[in-house]
């Protein structure tokens, strides 16, 4: 099992920045890639970005490119999401997820483990 705990969410104004963290523990050696997803009110879970854990290769959803940055600290077993120039449309619960495969990393169904989520609210 892999345990994931997100933190760093909150209420901010449009244009502000936030950094989310996802602390991982447990059988982390099985983790090949990690990602951030989000789910806004009344919406389906949406892919944000992923990173391969060893190589650090990253990929972003088009709407997040240039504003969001995914990264990881191997020593701390922690995943991050730096979010800049936040917009009201970014309001959602943000989830981190871990996968033991590098296939289809943009799909929620690929991921074996999920955190409980952290709320991000952006006011206009």
PDB file of N, CA, C and O in Angstrom, residues 14-43:
ATOM      1  N   UNK A  14      -7.966  35.713  -7.372  1.00  0.00           N
ATOM      2  CA  UNK A  14      -7.494  35.538  -8.739  1.00  0.00           C
ATOM      3  C   UNK A  14      -6.144  36.227  -8.911  1.00  0.00           C
ATOM      4  O   UNK A  14      -5.953  37.354  -8.444  1.00  0.00           O
ATOM      5  N   UNK A  15      -5.230  35.525  -9.572  1.00  0.00           N
ATOM      6  CA  UNK A  15      -3.883  36.044  -9.770  1.00  0.00           C
ATOM      7  C   UNK A  15      -2.876  35.583  -8.748  1.00  0.00           C
ATOM      8  O   UNK A  15      -1.666  35.721  -8.955  1.00  0.00           O
ATOM      9  N   UNK A  16      -3.358  35.042  -7.627  1.00  0.00           N
ATOM     10  CA  UNK A  16      -2.462  34.571  -6.572  1.00  0.00           C
ATOM     11  C   UNK A  16      -1.834  33.230  -6.954  1.00  0.00           C
ATOM     12  O   UNK A  16      -2.190  32.612  -7.968  1.00  0.00           O
ATOM     13  N   UNK A  17      -0.932  32.779  -6.095  1.00  0.00           N
ATOM     14  CA  UNK A  17      -0.248  31.497  -6.268  1.00  0.00           C
ATOM     15  C   UNK A  17      -0.469  30.613  -5.044  1.00  0.00           C
ATOM     16  O   UNK A  17      -0.704  31.115  -3.933  1.00  0.00           O
ATOM     17  N   UNK A  18      -0.372  29.318  -5.267  1.00  0.00           N
ATOM     18  CA  UNK A  18      -0.422  28.325  -4.195  1.00  0.00           C
ATOM     19  C   UNK A  18       0.516  27.191  -4.559  1.00  0.00           C
ATOM     20  O   UNK A  18       0.715  26.903  -5.747  1.00  0.00           O
ATOM     21  N   UNK A  19       1.076  26.548  -3.545  1.00  0.00           N
ATOM     22  CA  UNK A  19       1.842  25.318  -3.774  1.00  0.00           C
ATOM     23  C   UNK A  19       1.220  24.197  -2.966  1.00  0.00           C
ATOM     24  O   UNK A  19       1.134  24.278  -1.735  1.00  0.00           O
ATOM     25  N   UNK A  20       0.786  23.184  -3.684  1.00  0.00           N
ATOM     26  CA  UNK A  20       0.247  21.996  -3.046  1.00  0.00           C
ATOM     27  C   UNK A  20       1.360  20.977  -2.832  1.00  0.00           C
ATOM     28  O   UNK A  20       2.283  20.881  -3.635  1.00  0.00           O
ATOM     29  N   UNK A  21       1.234  20.221  -1.752  1.00  0.00           N
ATOM     30  CA  UNK A  21       2.183  19.153  -1.452  1.00  0.00           C
ATOM     31  C   UNK A  21       1.429  17.845  -1.284  1.00  0.00           C
ATOM     32  O   UNK A  21       0.260  17.833  -0.883  1.00  0.00           O
ATOM     33  N   UNK A  22       2.109  16.760  -1.585  1.00  0.00           N
ATOM     34  CA  UNK A  22       1.537  15.426  -1.412  1.00  0.00           C
ATOM     35  C   UNK A  22       2.629  14.546  -0.807  1.00  0.00           C
ATOM     36  O   UNK A  22       3.578  14.158  -1.500  1.00  0.00           O
ATOM     37  N   UNK A  23       2.490  14.251   0.465  1.00  0.00           N
ATOM     38  CA  UNK A  23       3.457  13.402   1.150  1.00  0.00           C
ATOM     39  C   UNK A  23       3.100  11.940   0.922  1.00  0.00           C
ATOM     40  O   UNK A  23       1.936  11.553   1.064  1.00  0.00           O
ATOM     41  N   UNK A  24       4.094  11.148   0.560  1.00  0.00           N
ATOM     42  CA  UNK A  24       3.849   9.735   0.289  1.00  0.00           C
ATOM     43  C   UNK A  24       4.574   8.866   1.307  1.00  0.00           C
ATOM     44  O   UNK A  24       5.656   9.212   1.784  1.00  0.00           O
ATOM     45  N   UNK A  25       3.985   7.723   1.618  1.00  0.00           N
ATOM     46  CA  UNK A  25       4.597   6.773   2.536  1.00  0.00           C
ATOM     47  C   UNK A  25       4.101   5.375   2.183  1.00  0.00           C
ATOM     48  O   UNK A  25       3.215   5.203   1.354  1.00  0.00           O
ATOM     49  N   UNK A  26       4.715   4.389   2.823  1.00  0.00           N
ATOM     50  CA  UNK A  26       4.329   3.018   2.544  1.00  0.00           C
ATOM     51  C   UNK A  26       5.235   2.391   1.493  1.00  0.00           C
ATOM     52  O   UNK A  26       6.425   2.689   1.428  1.00  0.00           O
ATOM     53  N   UNK A  27       4.675   1.570   0.639  1.00  0.00           N
ATOM     54  CA  UNK A  27       5.441   0.819  -0.366  1.00  0.00           C
ATOM     55  C   UNK A  27       5.741   1.726  -1.563  1.00  0.00           C
ATOM     56  O   UNK A  27       5.342   1.449  -2.696  1.00  0.00           O
ATOM     57  N   UNK A  28       6.502   2.774  -1.312  1.00  0.00           N
ATOM     58  CA  UNK A  28       6.745   3.775  -2.342  1.00  0.00           C
ATOM     59  C   UNK A  28       7.640   3.267  -3.468  1.00  0.00           C
ATOM     60  O   UNK A  28       7.671   3.867  -4.534  1.00  0.00           O
ATOM     61  N   UNK A  29       8.344   2.122  -3.252  1.00  0.00           N
ATOM     62  CA  UNK A  29       9.207   1.613  -4.308  1.00  0.00           C
ATOM     63  C   UNK A  29       8.396   1.168  -5.517  1.00  0.00           C
ATOM     64  O   UNK A  29       8.909   1.061  -6.619  1.00  0.00           O
ATOM     65  N   UNK A  30       7.103   0.886  -5.309  1.00  0.00           N
ATOM     66  CA  UNK A  30       6.251   0.447  -6.419  1.00  0.00           C
ATOM     67  C   UNK A  30       5.717   1.612  -7.248  1.00  0.00           C
ATOM     68  O   UNK A  30       5.114   1.420  -8.289  1.00  0.00           O
ATOM     69  N   UNK A  31       5.957   2.811  -6.786  1.00  0.00           N
ATOM     70  CA  UNK A  31       5.442   4.000  -7.462  1.00  0.00           C
ATOM     71  C   UNK A  31       6.340   4.336  -8.654  1.00  0.00           C
ATOM     72  O   UNK A  31       7.528   4.556  -8.501  1.00  0.00           O
ATOM     73  N   UNK A  32       5.742   4.370  -9.832  1.00  0.00           N
ATOM     74  CA  UNK A  32       6.482   4.680 -11.053  1.00  0.00           C
ATOM     75  C   UNK A  32       6.228   6.115 -11.493  1.00  0.00           C
ATOM     76  O   UNK A  32       7.105   6.793 -12.010  1.00  0.00           O
ATOM     77  N   UNK A  33       5.017   6.566 -11.284  1.00  0.00           N
ATOM     78  CA  UNK A  33       4.643   7.922 -11.687  1.00  0.00           C
ATOM     79  C   UNK A  33       3.609   8.451 -10.714  1.00  0.00           C
ATOM     80  O   UNK A  33       2.910   7.683 -10.047  1.00  0.00           O
ATOM     81  N   UNK A  34       3.519   9.777 -10.662  1.00  0.00           N
ATOM     82  CA  UNK A  34       2.503  10.429  -9.834  1.00  0.00           C
ATOM     83  C   UNK A  34       1.880  11.565 -10.614  1.00  0.00           C
ATOM     84  O   UNK A  34       2.474  12.082 -11.568  1.00  0.00           O
ATOM     85  N   UNK A  35       0.709  11.948 -10.175  1.00  0.00           N
ATOM     86  CA  UNK A  35      -0.024  12.971 -10.916  1.00  0.00           C
ATOM     87  C   UNK A  35      -0.894  13.789  -9.980  1.00  0.00           C
ATOM     88  O   UNK A  35      -1.135  13.411  -8.832  1.00  0.00           O
ATOM     89  N   UNK A  36      -1.342  14.903 -10.507  1.00  0.00           N
ATOM     90  CA  UNK A  36      -2.369  15.719  -9.881  1.00  0.00           C
ATOM     91  C   UNK A  36      -3.599  15.697 -10.785  1.00  0.00           C
ATOM     92  O   UNK A  36      -3.486  15.862 -12.006  1.00  0.00           O
ATOM     93  N   UNK A  37      -4.739  15.507 -10.139  1.00  0.00           N
ATOM     94  CA  UNK A  37      -6.035  15.650 -10.788  1.00  0.00           C
ATOM     95  C   UNK A  37      -6.837  16.668  -9.990  1.00  0.00           C
ATOM     96  O   UNK A  37      -6.492  16.998  -8.850  1.00  0.00           O
ATOM     97  N   UNK A  38      -7.909  17.154 -10.562  1.00  0.00           N
ATOM     98  CA  UNK A  38      -8.790  18.052  -9.833  1.00  0.00           C
ATOM     99  C   UNK A  38     -10.242  17.764 -10.205  1.00  0.00           C
ATOM    100  O   UNK A  38     -10.510  17.241 -11.289  1.00  0.00           O
ATOM    101  N   UNK A  39     -11.124  18.112  -9.294  1.00  0.00           N
ATOM    102  CA  UNK A  39     -12.547  17.920  -9.536  1.00  0.00           C
ATOM    103  C   UNK A  39     -13.293  19.146  -9.043  1.00  0.00           C
ATOM    104  O   UNK A  39     -13.340  19.399  -7.832  1.00  0.00           O
ATOM    105  N   UNK A  40     -13.818  19.916  -9.991  1.00  0.00           N
ATOM    106  CA  UNK A  40     -14.591  21.099  -9.658  1.00  0.00           C
ATOM    107  C   UNK A  40     -16.025  20.743  -9.338  1.00  0.00           C
ATOM    108  O   UNK A  40     -16.469  19.615  -9.586  1.00  0.00           O
ATOM    109  N   UNK A  41     -16.776  21.697  -8.802  1.00  0.00           N
ATOM    110  CA  UNK A  41     -18.176  21.452  -8.438  1.00  0.00           C
ATOM    111  C   UNK A  41     -18.993  20.991  -9.647  1.00  0.00           C
ATOM    112  O   UNK A  41     -19.018  21.676 -10.675  1.00  0.00           O
ATOM    113  N   UNK A  42     -19.623  19.842  -9.523  1.00  0.00           N
ATOM    114  CA  UNK A  42     -20.465  19.332 -10.592  1.00  0.00           C
ATOM    115  C   UNK A  42     -19.718  18.854 -11.817  1.00  0.00           C
ATOM    116  O   UNK A  42     -20.319  18.628 -12.867  1.00  0.00           O
ATOM    117  N   UNK A  43     -18.399  18.682 -11.699  1.00  0.00           N
ATOM    118  CA  UNK A  43     -17.590  18.267 -12.851  1.00  0.00           C
ATOM    119  C   UNK A  43     -16.948  16.913 -12.605  1.00  0.00           C
ATOM    120  O   UNK A  43     -16.838  16.460 -11.468  1.00  0.00           O
TER     121      UNK A  43
END
